[in-house]
């Protein structure tokens, strides 16, 4: 599953990147991420790591997932890439998140690209994420608003 979403906000690229360049801020504006916490570094990690809890509910169905995500690339304030890198020695579905920020005058545009390589819950996950993207836009705009 690949999903892309954009957000336009009246702010500098730096202000927007401050909220997307590190996963420890996502629980403040993305409701499906109720918790993030630093994860211990592992050999080969190119950047900091976090444990990210994802939680979603659609009607009577609820699902929770904990991922170890690593920042694998960063060019602030333009682009950051996070990838799933577990340390338990087991095979896991791929998760990847890329956040790109561009600017045109007083407006900055955030493009978020999410890749999920698994097949579990994909139809529900797609619906849940689409709904969450809409709700998170206003929360993130409020956080980056000047003043």
Short mmCIF file of C-alpha atoms in Angstrom, two decimals, residues 59-125:
data_model
loop_
_atom_site.label_atom_id
_atom_site.label_comp_id
_atom_site.label_asym_id
_atom_site.label_seq_id
_atom_site.Cartn_x
_atom_site.Cartn_y
_atom_site.Cartn_z
CA UNK A 59 -16.42 0.85 14.10
CA UNK A 60 -16.08 -2.15 16.42
CA UNK A 61 -12.64 -3.07 15.06
CA UNK A 62 -9.54 -1.78 16.81
CA UNK A 63 -5.93 -2.49 16.03
CA UNK A 64 -2.70 -1.45 17.67
CA UNK A 65 0.85 -1.88 16.37
CA UNK A 66 4.25 -0.93 17.74
CA UNK A 67 7.02 -0.23 15.24
CA UNK A 68 10.69 0.59 15.62
CA UNK A 69 11.32 3.38 13.14
CA UNK A 70 14.68 4.91 12.23
CA UNK A 71 15.43 8.21 10.55
CA UNK A 72 17.44 6.97 7.58
CA UNK A 73 17.89 10.26 5.72
CA UNK A 74 17.50 13.93 6.54
CA UNK A 75 18.08 17.12 4.59
CA UNK A 76 16.49 19.76 6.80
CA UNK A 77 14.19 21.52 6.12
CA UNK A 78 13.40 19.84 2.80
CA UNK A 79 13.18 16.09 3.31
CA UNK A 80 13.26 13.32 5.89
CA UNK A 81 12.88 9.55 5.52
CA UNK A 82 11.90 7.07 8.25
CA UNK A 83 12.04 3.29 7.81
CA UNK A 84 11.03 0.36 9.94
CA UNK A 85 14.08 -1.39 11.40
CA UNK A 86 13.24 -3.95 14.04
CA UNK A 87 15.95 -5.58 16.15
CA UNK A 88 14.25 -8.85 17.13
CA UNK A 89 15.76 -10.87 14.27
CA UNK A 90 12.37 -11.66 12.73
CA UNK A 91 11.03 -10.75 9.28
CA UNK A 92 8.61 -7.81 9.34
CA UNK A 93 6.51 -5.95 6.79
CA UNK A 94 8.16 -2.84 5.44
CA UNK A 95 7.01 0.57 6.62
CA UNK A 96 8.46 3.75 5.17
CA UNK A 97 7.54 7.39 5.58
CA UNK A 98 8.97 10.28 3.58
CA UNK A 99 8.16 13.89 4.41
CA UNK A 100 9.09 16.57 1.86
CA UNK A 101 8.67 20.30 2.43
CA UNK A 102 8.71 22.91 -0.32
CA UNK A 103 8.03 26.64 -0.16
CA UNK A 104 6.46 29.21 -2.44
CA UNK A 105 6.50 32.59 -0.77
CA UNK A 106 4.57 32.58 2.52
CA UNK A 107 3.16 29.10 1.91
CA UNK A 108 4.96 25.84 2.63
CA UNK A 109 3.76 22.53 1.26
CA UNK A 110 4.24 19.23 3.05
CA UNK A 111 4.02 16.00 1.08
CA UNK A 112 3.88 12.81 3.12
CA UNK A 113 4.42 9.48 1.35
CA UNK A 114 3.68 6.32 3.31
CA UNK A 115 4.59 2.81 2.17
CA UNK A 116 3.30 -0.32 3.92
CA UNK A 117 4.57 -3.60 2.46
CA UNK A 118 2.23 -5.91 4.36
CA UNK A 119 -1.17 -7.21 3.47
CA UNK A 120 -2.86 -7.42 6.88
CA UNK A 121 -5.82 -5.03 7.29
CA UNK A 122 -4.96 -3.12 4.08
CA UNK A 123 -8.57 -2.17 3.13
CA UNK A 124 -9.27 -0.98 6.67
CA UNK A 125 -5.87 0.68 7.01
#
